[in-house]
PDB file of C-alpha atoms in Angstrom:
ATOM      1  CA  MET A 774      -9.995  19.241 -15.842  1.00  0.00           C
ATOM      2  CA  SER A 775     -10.167  16.099 -17.088  1.00  0.00           C
ATOM      3  CA  ALA A 776      -6.959  13.466 -17.537  1.00  0.00           C
ATOM      4  CA  SER A 777      -7.593  13.636 -20.977  1.00  0.00           C
ATOM      5  CA  ASP A 778      -7.467  17.851 -20.950  1.00  0.00           C
ATOM      6  CA  GLY A 779      -3.599  18.101 -19.947  1.00  0.00           C
ATOM      7  CA  PRO A 780      -0.856  17.036 -17.603  1.00  0.00           C
ATOM      8  CA  LEU A 781      -2.149  16.652 -14.033  1.00  0.00           C
ATOM      9  CA  ASN A 782      -1.327  19.486 -11.005  1.00  0.00           C
ATOM     10  CA  GLY A 783      -1.779  18.347  -8.293  1.00  0.00           C
ATOM     11  CA  ALA A 784      -1.211  21.950  -7.215  1.00  0.00           C
ATOM     12  CA  SER A 785      -4.723  23.253  -8.421  1.00  0.00           C
ATOM     13  CA  LEU A 786      -6.240  20.995  -5.756  1.00  0.00           C
ATOM     14  CA  ILE A 787      -4.831  23.705  -3.702  1.00  0.00           C
ATOM     15  CA  GLU A 788      -7.969  26.395  -3.257  1.00  0.00           C
ATOM     16  CA  ASN A 789      -8.025  29.085  -0.308  1.00  0.00           C
ATOM     17  CA  GLY A 790      -4.943  27.948   1.663  1.00  0.00           C
ATOM     18  CA  TRP A 791      -6.790  23.651   2.175  1.00  0.00           C
ATOM     19  CA  PHE A 792      -6.058  20.888  -0.259  1.00  0.00           C
ATOM     20  CA  ILE A 793      -9.047  19.475  -0.931  1.00  0.00           C
ATOM     21  CA  GLU A 794      -8.695  15.756  -2.606  1.00  0.00           C
ATOM     22  CA  LYS A 795     -11.555  16.090  -5.371  1.00  0.00           C
ATOM     23  CA  ASN A 796     -11.651  13.194  -7.852  1.00  0.00           C
ATOM     24  CA  SER A 797     -13.302  11.399  -9.755  1.00  0.00           C
ATOM     25  CA  GLN A 798     -13.268   7.955  -8.147  1.00  0.00           C
ATOM     26  CA  TRP A 799     -14.594   8.862  -4.491  1.00  0.00           C
ATOM     27  CA  PRO A 800     -17.621  11.009  -6.817  1.00  0.00           C
ATOM     28  CA  GLY A 801     -19.935  13.180  -3.949  1.00  0.00           C
ATOM     29  CA  GLN A 802     -16.764  13.598  -1.438  1.00  0.00           C
ATOM     30  CA  ALA A 803     -13.536  15.421  -0.877  1.00  0.00           C
ATOM     31  CA  ASN A 804     -10.987  15.094   2.128  1.00  0.00           C
ATOM     32  CA  ALA A 805      -9.292  18.718   2.745  1.00  0.00           C
ATOM     33  CA  LEU A 806      -5.974  19.395   4.951  1.00  0.00           C
ATOM     34  CA  GLU A 807      -4.838  22.489   5.382  1.00  0.00           C
ATOM     35  CA  VAL A 808      -2.176  23.751   3.885  1.00  0.00           C
ATOM     36  CA  LYS A 809       0.851  25.870   5.519  1.00  0.00           C
ATOM     37  CA  LYS A 810       3.651  25.650   2.716  1.00  0.00           C
ATOM     38  CA  VAL A 811       3.874  24.159  -0.422  1.00  0.00           C
ATOM     39  CA  LEU A 812       7.347  21.937  -0.037  1.00  0.00           C
ATOM     40  CA  LEU A 813       7.819  20.620  -3.602  1.00  0.00           C
ATOM     41  CA  HIS A 814       6.004  20.352  -6.621  1.00  0.00           C
ATOM     42  CA  LYS A 815       6.959  18.335  -9.349  1.00  0.00           C
ATOM     43  CA  LYS A 816       6.250  16.339 -12.884  1.00  0.00           C
ATOM     44  CA  THR A 817       8.090  13.217 -12.967  1.00  0.00           C
ATOM     45  CA  GLN A 818       8.074  10.408 -15.695  1.00  0.00           C
ATOM     46  CA  PHE A 819       5.824   8.391 -14.080  1.00  0.00           C
ATOM     47  CA  GLN A 820       2.673  11.430 -12.466  1.00  0.00           C
ATOM     48  CA  ASP A 821       2.444  15.030 -10.660  1.00  0.00           C
ATOM     49  CA  LEU A 822       4.180  14.858  -7.611  1.00  0.00           C
ATOM     50  CA  LEU A 823       3.712  17.214  -4.882  1.00  0.00           C
ATOM     51  CA  VAL A 824       4.474  17.501  -1.069  1.00  0.00           C
ATOM     52  CA  PHE A 825       3.128  20.024   1.615  1.00  0.00           C
ATOM     53  CA  GLU A 826       3.378  21.398   4.640  1.00  0.00           C
ATOM     54  CA  SER A 827      -0.263  20.934   6.605  1.00  0.00           C
ATOM     55  CA  SER A 828      -1.467  22.351   9.484  1.00  0.00           C
ATOM     56  CA  SER A 829      -2.181  19.533  11.743  1.00  0.00           C
ATOM     57  CA  PHE A 830      -0.605  16.283  10.053  1.00  0.00           C
ATOM     58  CA  GLY A 831       2.893  17.490   9.339  1.00  0.00           C
ATOM     59  CA  ASN A 832       3.744  16.896   5.930  1.00  0.00           C
ATOM     60  CA  VAL A 833       1.907  15.468   3.111  1.00  0.00           C
ATOM     61  CA  LEU A 834       2.952  13.246  -0.209  1.00  0.00           C
ATOM     62  CA  VAL A 835      -0.222  13.399  -3.020  1.00  0.00           C
ATOM     63  CA  LEU A 836       0.837  11.298  -6.080  1.00  0.00           C
ATOM     64  CA  ASP A 837      -1.702  12.357  -9.119  1.00  0.00           C
ATOM     65  CA  GLY A 838      -4.258  14.857  -6.607  1.00  0.00           C
ATOM     66  CA  VAL A 839      -3.870  11.875  -4.367  1.00  0.00           C
ATOM     67  CA  ILE A 840      -3.043  11.798  -0.634  1.00  0.00           C
ATOM     68  CA  GLN A 841      -0.641   9.278  -0.075  1.00  0.00           C
ATOM     69  CA  ILE A 842       0.735   9.869   3.544  1.00  0.00           C
ATOM     70  CA  THR A 843       1.130  11.992   5.914  1.00  0.00           C
ATOM     71  CA  GLU A 844       3.410  12.046   8.861  1.00  0.00           C
ATOM     72  CA  ARG A 845       0.701  11.930  12.080  1.00  0.00           C
ATOM     73  CA  ASP A 846      -0.984   9.109  10.485  1.00  0.00           C
ATOM     74  CA  GLU A 847       1.078   6.996   8.639  1.00  0.00           C
ATOM     75  CA  ILE A 848       1.953   4.436  11.017  1.00  0.00           C
ATOM     76  CA  ALA A 849      -1.562   3.020  10.445  1.00  0.00           C
ATOM     77  CA  TYR A 850      -0.920   2.197   6.789  1.00  0.00           C
ATOM     78  CA  GLN A 851       3.043   1.289   7.473  1.00  0.00           C
ATOM     79  CA  GLU A 852       2.856  -1.270  10.493  1.00  0.00           C
ATOM     80  CA  MET A 853      -0.179  -2.788   9.630  1.00  0.00           C
ATOM     81  CA  MET A 854       1.123  -3.646   5.805  1.00  0.00           C
ATOM     82  CA  ALA A 855       4.869  -4.737   6.540  1.00  0.00           C
ATOM     83  CA  HIS A 856       3.790  -6.567   9.975  1.00  0.00           C
ATOM     84  CA  LEU A 857       0.456  -8.516   8.597  1.00  0.00           C
ATOM     85  CA  PRO A 858       2.398 -10.448   6.487  1.00  0.00           C
ATOM     86  CA  LEU A 859       5.673 -10.608   8.209  1.00  0.00           C
ATOM     87  CA  PHE A 860       4.485 -11.546  11.804  1.00  0.00           C
ATOM     88  CA  SER A 861       1.869 -14.509   9.911  1.00  0.00           C
ATOM     89  CA  CYS A 862       5.146 -15.963   8.823  1.00  0.00           C
ATOM     90  CA  GLU A 863       6.907 -18.414  11.135  1.00  0.00           C
ATOM     91  CA  GLU A 864      10.651 -16.588  10.107  1.00  0.00           C
ATOM     92  CA  PRO A 865      10.880 -14.509   7.113  1.00  0.00           C
ATOM     93  CA  LYS A 866      14.468 -13.830   5.814  1.00  0.00           C
ATOM     94  CA  GLN A 867      13.766 -12.426   2.160  1.00  0.00           C
ATOM     95  CA  VAL A 868      11.363  -9.957   1.526  1.00  0.00           C
ATOM     96  CA  LEU A 869      10.528  -8.366  -1.654  1.00  0.00           C
ATOM     97  CA  VAL A 870       8.660  -4.518  -1.041  1.00  0.00           C
ATOM     98  CA  ILE A 871       7.030  -3.305  -4.689  1.00  0.00           C
ATOM     99  CA  GLY A 872       6.339  -0.159  -4.757  1.00  0.00           C
ATOM    100  CA  GLY A 873       6.038   1.989  -1.441  1.00  0.00           C
ATOM    101  CA  GLY A 874       8.521   5.088  -2.301  1.00  0.00           C
ATOM    102  CA  ASP A 875       8.541   6.369   1.075  1.00  0.00           C
ATOM    103  CA  GLY A 876       9.883   3.712   2.417  1.00  0.00           C
ATOM    104  CA  GLY A 877       8.214   3.614   5.403  1.00  0.00           C
ATOM    105  CA  CYS A 878       6.834  -0.345   4.396  1.00  0.00           C
ATOM    106  CA  VAL A 879      10.692  -0.803   4.043  1.00  0.00           C
ATOM    107  CA  ARG A 880      11.475   0.903   8.311  1.00  0.00           C
ATOM    108  CA  GLU A 881       9.114  -1.682   9.484  1.00  0.00           C
ATOM    109  CA  VAL A 882      10.120  -4.765   7.501  1.00  0.00           C
ATOM    110  CA  VAL A 883      13.792  -4.310   8.734  1.00  0.00           C
ATOM    111  CA  LYS A 884      12.851  -4.282  12.688  1.00  0.00           C
ATOM    112  CA  HIS A 885      12.869  -7.796  12.062  1.00  0.00           C
ATOM    113  CA  ALA A 886      15.943 -10.007  13.074  1.00  0.00           C
ATOM    114  CA  CYS A 887      14.501 -12.875  10.975  1.00  0.00           C
ATOM    115  CA  VAL A 888      14.966 -10.414   8.184  1.00  0.00           C
ATOM    116  CA  GLU A 889      18.087 -10.997   5.963  1.00  0.00           C
ATOM    117  CA  LYS A 890      17.552  -8.908   2.648  1.00  0.00           C
ATOM    118  CA  VAL A 891      14.273  -6.512   1.353  1.00  0.00           C
ATOM    119  CA  VAL A 892      14.640  -5.882  -2.285  1.00  0.00           C
ATOM    120  CA  TRP A 893      12.912  -2.921  -2.606  1.00  0.00           C
ATOM    121  CA  CYS A 894      11.420  -2.494  -6.435  1.00  0.00           C
ATOM    122  CA  GLU A 895      10.184   1.572  -6.481  1.00  0.00           C
ATOM    123  CA  ILE A 896       8.981   2.166 -10.305  1.00  0.00           C
ATOM    124  CA  ASP A 897       9.613   6.467  -9.437  1.00  0.00           C
ATOM    125  CA  GLY A 898      12.944   7.161  -8.277  1.00  0.00           C
ATOM    126  CA  ASP A 899      11.670  10.789  -7.997  1.00  0.00           C
ATOM    127  CA  VAL A 900       9.168   9.849  -5.111  1.00  0.00           C
ATOM    128  CA  VAL A 901      11.880   7.742  -3.344  1.00  0.00           C
ATOM    129  CA  GLU A 902      14.486  11.169  -3.526  1.00  0.00           C
ATOM    130  CA  ALA A 903      11.517  13.657  -1.953  1.00  0.00           C
ATOM    131  CA  SER A 904      10.579  10.925   0.528  1.00  0.00           C
ATOM    132  CA  ARG A 905      14.201  11.110   1.907  1.00  0.00           C
ATOM    133  CA  THR A 906      14.164  14.950   1.852  1.00  0.00           C
ATOM    134  CA  TYR A 907      10.345  15.729   3.294  1.00  0.00           C
ATOM    135  CA  LEU A 908      10.054  12.793   5.348  1.00  0.00           C
ATOM    136  CA  PRO A 909      13.402  11.492   6.866  1.00  0.00           C
ATOM    137  CA  LYS A 910      11.810  10.160   9.591  1.00  0.00           C
ATOM    138  CA  ILE A 911       9.790   7.606   7.419  1.00  0.00           C
ATOM    139  CA  SER A 912      13.167   7.056   5.115  1.00  0.00           C
ATOM    140  CA  VAL A 913      14.940   6.201   7.505  1.00  0.00           C
ATOM    141  CA  ARG A 914      15.840   2.777   7.021  1.00  0.00           C
ATOM    142  CA  ALA A 915      16.110   3.603   3.684  1.00  0.00           C
ATOM    143  CA  ASP A 916      20.308   2.973   3.212  1.00  0.00           C
ATOM    144  CA  ASP A 917      19.707   0.094   5.675  1.00  0.00           C
ATOM    145  CA  PRO A 918      22.454  -2.506   4.920  1.00  0.00           C
ATOM    146  CA  LYS A 919      19.761  -5.315   4.347  1.00  0.00           C
ATOM    147  CA  VAL A 920      17.980  -3.138   1.826  1.00  0.00           C
ATOM    148  CA  GLU A 921      18.341  -3.128  -1.866  1.00  0.00           C
ATOM    149  CA  LEU A 922      16.455  -0.160  -4.248  1.00  0.00           C
ATOM    150  CA  LEU A 923      15.965  -1.078  -7.669  1.00  0.00           C
ATOM    151  CA  VAL A 924      14.360   1.778  -9.391  1.00  0.00           C
ATOM    152  CA  GLY A 925      11.914   0.245 -11.758  1.00  0.00           C
ATOM    153  CA  ASP A 926       8.507  -1.792 -12.877  1.00  0.00           C
ATOM    154  CA  GLY A 927       8.407  -3.717 -10.056  1.00  0.00           C
ATOM    155  CA  VAL A 928       6.123  -5.904 -12.361  1.00  0.00           C
ATOM    156  CA  ALA A 929       8.882  -7.048 -14.800  1.00  0.00           C
ATOM    157  CA  PHE A 930      10.824  -7.490 -12.100  1.00  0.00           C
ATOM    158  CA  ALA A 931       8.338 -10.205 -10.294  1.00  0.00           C
ATOM    159  CA  GLU A 932       7.901 -11.719 -14.072  1.00  0.00           C
ATOM    160  CA  ASN A 933      12.210 -12.291 -14.276  1.00  0.00           C
ATOM    161  CA  ALA A 934      12.288 -13.554  -9.835  1.00  0.00           C
ATOM    162  CA  LYS A 935      13.695 -16.997  -9.816  1.00  0.00           C
ATOM    163  CA  ASP A 936      11.120 -19.462  -8.364  1.00  0.00           C
ATOM    164  CA  ASN A 937      10.906 -19.999  -4.119  1.00  0.00           C
ATOM    165  CA  SER A 938      12.229 -16.443  -3.837  1.00  0.00           C
ATOM    166  CA  TYR A 939      11.001 -14.676  -1.399  1.00  0.00           C
ATOM    167  CA  ASP A 940       9.025 -15.849   2.066  1.00  0.00           C
ATOM    168  CA  ALA A 941       7.537 -12.863   1.922  1.00  0.00           C
ATOM    169  CA  ILE A 942       6.069 -10.073  -0.513  1.00  0.00           C
ATOM    170  CA  ILE A 943       4.443  -6.610   0.456  1.00  0.00           C
ATOM    171  CA  VAL A 944       2.842  -5.027  -2.440  1.00  0.00           C
ATOM    172  CA  ASP A 945       2.930  -0.941  -1.154  1.00  0.00           C
ATOM    173  CA  SER A 946       0.959   0.401  -4.160  1.00  0.00           C
ATOM    174  CA  SER A 947      -0.870   3.678  -4.783  1.00  0.00           C
ATOM    175  CA  ASP A 948      -4.910   3.510  -6.593  1.00  0.00           C
ATOM    176  CA  PRO A 949      -5.665   0.913  -9.581  1.00  0.00           C
ATOM    177  CA  VAL A 950      -4.663   3.715 -11.909  1.00  0.00           C
ATOM    178  CA  GLY A 951      -1.497   5.206 -13.735  1.00  0.00           C
ATOM    179  CA  PRO A 952       1.782   3.347 -12.250  1.00  0.00           C
ATOM    180  CA  ALA A 953      -0.021   0.952 -10.462  1.00  0.00           C
ATOM    181  CA  GLU A 954      -2.536  -0.454 -12.691  1.00  0.00           C
ATOM    182  CA  LYS A 955      -0.412  -3.358 -13.755  1.00  0.00           C
ATOM    183  CA  LEU A 956       0.082  -4.452 -10.074  1.00  0.00           C
ATOM    184  CA  PHE A 957      -4.204  -5.437 -10.063  1.00  0.00           C
ATOM    185  CA  SER A 958      -4.203  -8.006 -12.688  1.00  0.00           C
ATOM    186  CA  LYS A 959      -4.731 -12.187 -12.134  1.00  0.00           C
ATOM    187  CA  GLU A 960      -1.070 -12.725 -14.143  1.00  0.00           C
ATOM    188  CA  PHE A 961       0.679 -10.245 -11.242  1.00  0.00           C
ATOM    189  CA  TYR A 962      -0.790 -12.533  -8.081  1.00  0.00           C
ATOM    190  CA  GLU A 963       0.038 -15.817 -10.401  1.00  0.00           C
ATOM    191  CA  ASN A 964       3.716 -14.069 -10.619  1.00  0.00           C
ATOM    192  CA  ALA A 965       4.046 -13.364  -7.592  1.00  0.00           C
ATOM    193  CA  HIS A 966       2.707 -16.614  -5.796  1.00  0.00           C
ATOM    194  CA  ARG A 967       5.311 -18.484  -8.305  1.00  0.00           C
ATOM    195  CA  ILE A 968       8.416 -16.564  -6.254  1.00  0.00           C
ATOM    196  CA  LEU A 969       6.600 -17.006  -2.922  1.00  0.00           C
ATOM    197  CA  ARG A 970       8.417 -19.699  -0.881  1.00  0.00           C
ATOM    198  CA  PRO A 971       5.716 -22.553   0.402  1.00  0.00           C
ATOM    199  CA  GLY A 972       4.378 -20.774   2.987  1.00  0.00           C
ATOM    200  CA  GLY A 973       4.875 -17.497   1.775  1.00  0.00           C
ATOM    201  CA  VAL A 974       2.583 -15.048   2.436  1.00  0.00           C
ATOM    202  CA  ILE A 975       1.917 -11.349  -0.161  1.00  0.00           C
ATOM    203  CA  CYS A 976       0.234  -8.335   1.295  1.00  0.00           C
ATOM    204  CA  SER A 977      -1.208  -5.887  -0.719  1.00  0.00           C
ATOM    205  CA  GLN A 978      -2.765  -2.859  -0.887  1.00  0.00           C
ATOM    206  CA  GLY A 979      -6.505  -3.641  -0.487  1.00  0.00           C
ATOM    207  CA  GLU A 980      -8.209  -0.628  -1.125  1.00  0.00           C
ATOM    208  CA  CYS A 981     -12.025   0.548   0.651  1.00  0.00           C
ATOM    209  CA  LEU A 982     -14.326  -2.115   1.464  1.00  0.00           C
ATOM    210  CA  TRP A 983     -16.501   1.157   1.089  1.00  0.00           C
ATOM    211  CA  MET A 984     -16.341   1.552  -1.950  1.00  0.00           C
ATOM    212  CA  ASP A 985     -14.287  -1.144  -3.636  1.00  0.00           C
ATOM    213  CA  GLU A 986     -16.457  -4.059  -3.119  1.00  0.00           C
ATOM    214  CA  ASP A 987     -15.979  -5.308  -6.536  1.00  0.00           C
ATOM    215  CA  LEU A 988     -11.984  -4.962  -6.447  1.00  0.00           C
ATOM    216  CA  ILE A 989     -11.883  -6.403  -2.782  1.00  0.00           C
ATOM    217  CA  MET A 990     -14.007  -9.752  -4.126  1.00  0.00           C
ATOM    218  CA  THR A 991     -11.796 -10.246  -7.572  1.00  0.00           C
ATOM    219  CA  MET A 992      -8.547  -9.861  -5.597  1.00  0.00           C
ATOM    220  CA  SER A 993     -10.295 -12.702  -2.836  1.00  0.00           C
ATOM    221  CA  LYS A 994     -11.523 -15.077  -5.661  1.00  0.00           C
ATOM    222  CA  ASP A 995     -10.274 -14.175  -8.432  1.00  0.00           C
ATOM    223  CA  TYR A 996      -6.062 -12.973  -8.046  1.00  0.00           C
ATOM    224  CA  GLY A 997      -5.984 -14.908  -4.769  1.00  0.00           C
ATOM    225  CA  ALA A 998      -7.496 -18.387  -6.203  1.00  0.00           C
ATOM    226  CA  CYS A 999      -4.038 -19.831  -5.732  1.00  0.00           C
ATOM    227  CA  PHE A1000      -3.574 -19.080  -2.877  1.00  0.00           C
ATOM    228  CA  ALA A1001      -3.476 -21.455   0.048  1.00  0.00           C
ATOM    229  CA  SER A1002      -6.254 -18.790   1.440  1.00  0.00           C
ATOM    230  CA  ALA A1003      -6.713 -14.856   0.281  1.00  0.00           C
ATOM    231  CA  GLU A1004      -7.698 -12.959   3.100  1.00  0.00           C
ATOM    232  CA  TYR A1005      -9.048  -9.607   3.676  1.00  0.00           C
ATOM    233  CA  ALA A1006      -7.122  -7.274   6.761  1.00  0.00           C
ATOM    234  CA  SER A1007      -9.349  -3.824   7.562  1.00  0.00           C
ATOM    235  CA  MET A1008      -6.742  -0.551   9.230  1.00  0.00           C
ATOM    236  CA  GLN A1009      -8.342   2.758   9.507  1.00  0.00           C
ATOM    237  CA  VAL A1010      -6.339   5.653   8.279  1.00  0.00           C
ATOM    238  CA  PRO A1011      -8.004   8.607   8.380  1.00  0.00           C
ATOM    239  CA  THR A1012      -6.954  10.497   4.868  1.00  0.00           C
ATOM    240  CA  TYR A1013      -7.827   8.149   3.134  1.00  0.00           C
ATOM    241  CA  PRO A1014     -10.708   7.936   2.055  1.00  0.00           C
ATOM    242  CA  THR A1015     -13.379   7.449   4.226  1.00  0.00           C
ATOM    243  CA  GLY A1016     -10.706   6.819   7.050  1.00  0.00           C
ATOM    244  CA  GLN A1017     -10.423   2.969   5.896  1.00  0.00           C
ATOM    245  CA  ILE A1018      -8.345   0.984   3.953  1.00  0.00           C
ATOM    246  CA  GLY A1019      -7.791  -2.833   3.588  1.00  0.00           C
ATOM    247  CA  ALA A1020      -5.040  -4.976   2.940  1.00  0.00           C
ATOM    248  CA  PHE A1021      -5.396  -8.215   0.989  1.00  0.00           C
ATOM    249  CA  LEU A1022      -3.307 -11.276   2.141  1.00  0.00           C
ATOM    250  CA  GLY A1023      -3.073 -14.659   0.241  1.00  0.00           C
ATOM    251  CA  ARG A1024      -0.248 -17.401   1.161  1.00  0.00           C
ATOM    252  CA  LYS A1025       1.597 -19.713  -0.393  1.00  0.00           C
ATOM    253  CA  SER A1026       0.343 -23.762   0.260  1.00  0.00           C
ATOM    254  CA  GLY A1027       2.894 -25.838   1.491  1.00  0.00           C
ATOM    255  CA  GLY A1028       3.950 -24.657   4.779  1.00  0.00           C
ATOM    256  CA  ALA A1029       3.116 -25.676   8.320  1.00  0.00           C
ATOM    257  CA  GLY A1030       0.071 -24.592  10.124  1.00  0.00           C
ATOM    258  CA  ALA A1031      -3.097 -24.015   9.107  1.00  0.00           C
ATOM    259  CA  PRO A1032      -2.624 -21.023   5.979  1.00  0.00           C
ATOM    260  CA  SER A1033      -5.402 -18.774   7.536  1.00  0.00           C
ATOM    261  CA  CYS A1034      -2.975 -14.926   8.462  1.00  0.00           C
ATOM    262  CA  ARG A1035      -5.697 -14.057  10.967  1.00  0.00           C
ATOM    263  CA  ILE A1036      -3.291 -14.843  13.919  1.00  0.00           C
ATOM    264  CA  PRO A1037       0.431 -14.019  13.820  1.00  0.00           C
ATOM    265  CA  ARG A1038       2.648 -16.939  14.589  1.00  0.00           C
ATOM    266  CA  ARG A1039       5.525 -14.868  16.190  1.00  0.00           C
ATOM    267  CA  CYS A1040       5.205 -13.021  19.062  1.00  0.00           C
ATOM    268  CA  VAL A1041       6.048  -9.281  18.867  1.00  0.00           C
ATOM    269  CA  PRO A1042       9.055  -8.362  21.002  1.00  0.00           C
ATOM    270  CA  ALA A1043       9.165  -6.423  23.920  1.00  0.00           C
ATOM    271  CA  ASP A1044      11.513  -3.586  22.925  1.00  0.00           C
ATOM    272  CA  MET A1045      10.615  -3.434  18.369  1.00  0.00           C
ATOM    273  CA  GLN A1046       9.414  -0.328  18.456  1.00  0.00           C
ATOM    274  CA  LEU A1047       5.240  -0.138  17.184  1.00  0.00           C
ATOM    275  CA  ARG A1048       2.754   3.013  17.916  1.00  0.00           C
ATOM    276  CA  TYR A1049      -0.070   0.736  16.050  1.00  0.00           C
ATOM    277  CA  TYR A1050       0.488  -3.113  15.449  1.00  0.00           C
ATOM    278  CA  SER A1051      -0.308  -5.384  18.068  1.00  0.00           C
ATOM    279  CA  ALA A1052      -1.265  -9.425  17.983  1.00  0.00           C
ATOM    280  CA  GLU A1053      -4.156  -7.582  19.237  1.00  0.00           C
ATOM    281  CA  MET A1054      -5.269  -5.464  16.127  1.00  0.00           C
ATOM    282  CA  HIS A1055      -3.383  -8.271  14.131  1.00  0.00           C
ATOM    283  CA  ALA A1056      -6.688 -10.572  14.668  1.00  0.00           C
ATOM    284  CA  ALA A1057      -8.896  -7.388  15.219  1.00  0.00           C
ATOM    285  CA  ALA A1058      -8.412  -6.235  11.250  1.00  0.00           C
ATOM    286  CA  PHE A1059      -9.707 -10.373   9.493  1.00  0.00           C
ATOM    287  CA  ALA A1060     -13.195  -8.680  11.609  1.00  0.00           C
ATOM    288  CA  LEU A1061     -15.153  -7.682   8.323  1.00  0.00           C
ATOM    289  CA  PRO A1062     -18.754  -6.272   8.639  1.00  0.00           C
ATOM    290  CA  ALA A1063     -21.647  -8.396   7.721  1.00  0.00           C
ATOM    291  CA  PHE A1064     -21.907  -6.818   4.264  1.00  0.00           C
ATOM    292  CA  LEU A1065     -18.335  -7.583   3.160  1.00  0.00           C
ATOM    293  CA  GLN A1066     -18.069 -10.993   4.988  1.00  0.00           C
ATOM    294  CA  LYS A1067     -21.879 -11.928   2.619  1.00  0.00           C
ATOM    295  CA  LYS A1068     -19.937 -10.841  -0.540  1.00  0.00           C
ATOM    296  CA  LEU A1069     -16.908 -12.422   0.041  1.00  0.00           C
ATOM    297  CA  GLN A1070     -18.457 -15.827   0.531  1.00  0.00           C
ATOM    298  CA  SER A1071     -20.232 -15.445  -2.803  1.00  0.00           C
ATOM    299  CA  LYS A1072     -18.919 -17.545  -5.094  1.00  0.00           C
ATOM    300  CA  ALA A1073     -18.898 -15.121  -8.112  1.00  0.00           C
ATOM    301  CA  SER A1074     -17.375 -12.691  -8.524  1.00  0.00           C
ATOM    302  CA  GLU A1075     -17.996  -9.596 -11.129  1.00  0.00           C
ATOM    303  CA  PRO A1076     -15.672  -7.806 -12.777  1.00  0.00           C
ATOM    304  CA  PRO A1077     -14.729  -4.225 -10.843  1.00  0.00           C
ATOM    305  CA  THR A1078     -15.401  -0.726 -12.681  1.00  0.00           C
ATOM    306  CA  LYS A1079     -12.141  -0.252 -14.301  1.00  0.00           C
ATOM    307  CA  ARG A1080     -10.751   3.056 -12.391  1.00  0.00           C
ATOM    308  CA  GLN A1081     -10.952   6.564 -13.955  1.00  0.00           C
ATOM    309  CA  LYS A1082      -7.608   8.662 -13.702  1.00  0.00           C
ATOM    310  CA  LEU A1083      -8.423  11.107 -11.161  1.00  0.00           C
ATOM    311  CA  GLU A1084     -10.221  14.247 -12.846  1.00  0.00           C
ATOM    312  CA  TRP A1085     -11.174  17.567 -11.151  1.00  0.00           C
ATOM    313  CA  SER A1086     -12.134  21.186 -11.269  1.00  0.00           C
ATOM    314  CA  SER A1087     -10.477  24.330 -10.515  1.00  0.00           C
ATOM    315  CA  SER A1088     -14.094  25.801  -9.560  1.00  0.00           C
TER     316      SER A1088
END
């Protein structure tokens, strides 16, 4: 079935008790998880939403047929997406989170005592509610008094936000198709740059180095052109395609010190509850394979191939 043939149906990817992530975005390969029970399947205003209990990775959230998060390995993504940018800031107080409807990045952001307010803008309220019900340990800080949840378009929010409003922006988006497509544009990053305070940092879901070299190049060279630094950091998430995903980090000029985000600017508190992130993991994330380093050091970027929406067959 192709996306043009009718509405997406994530449950059709369950075959003989296994969820098989067959997807035209990464042809020739598929990740699979054994399903114990389907907990929720519905069509939201924006996407197909599936939650199931797996036999080895806990509860799993799937959007438009693509695994977004599992209870077992979510720490790698959530902790790095939140702490890479926040520990790259001297004392972040105002933080904007766009996307991340499961609440995991918000959970990590509020661990920083210096953070005074988190504006959380998620386009799909059904994802937030599903996560409250089926991923409670991940969405546990969704109602924290520091957090203001706005169900709406993060791109429009950034367009209308005041200049120099935020110390850090975290863009926890899905892949660049469907609701997240507008988050992968030069215009969005120019707005993000405008609303960051001097020395502020943006951290965005940066896709996979094994499959998305051109997009990573575009994010670093084109979207990152307005920033004083634009860098790619790598993290390991077993249930994502190839077991790897990245983060794009850019710093606005005007802050103290070197613009690079490679080294934490604050010590990690001994009492901060962390299972993946550390100062050593922070620095190591920026060590990239030679082929990607050479790509990023070249002068020009090629327009990334436009992602096709999910296609699958039931055979």
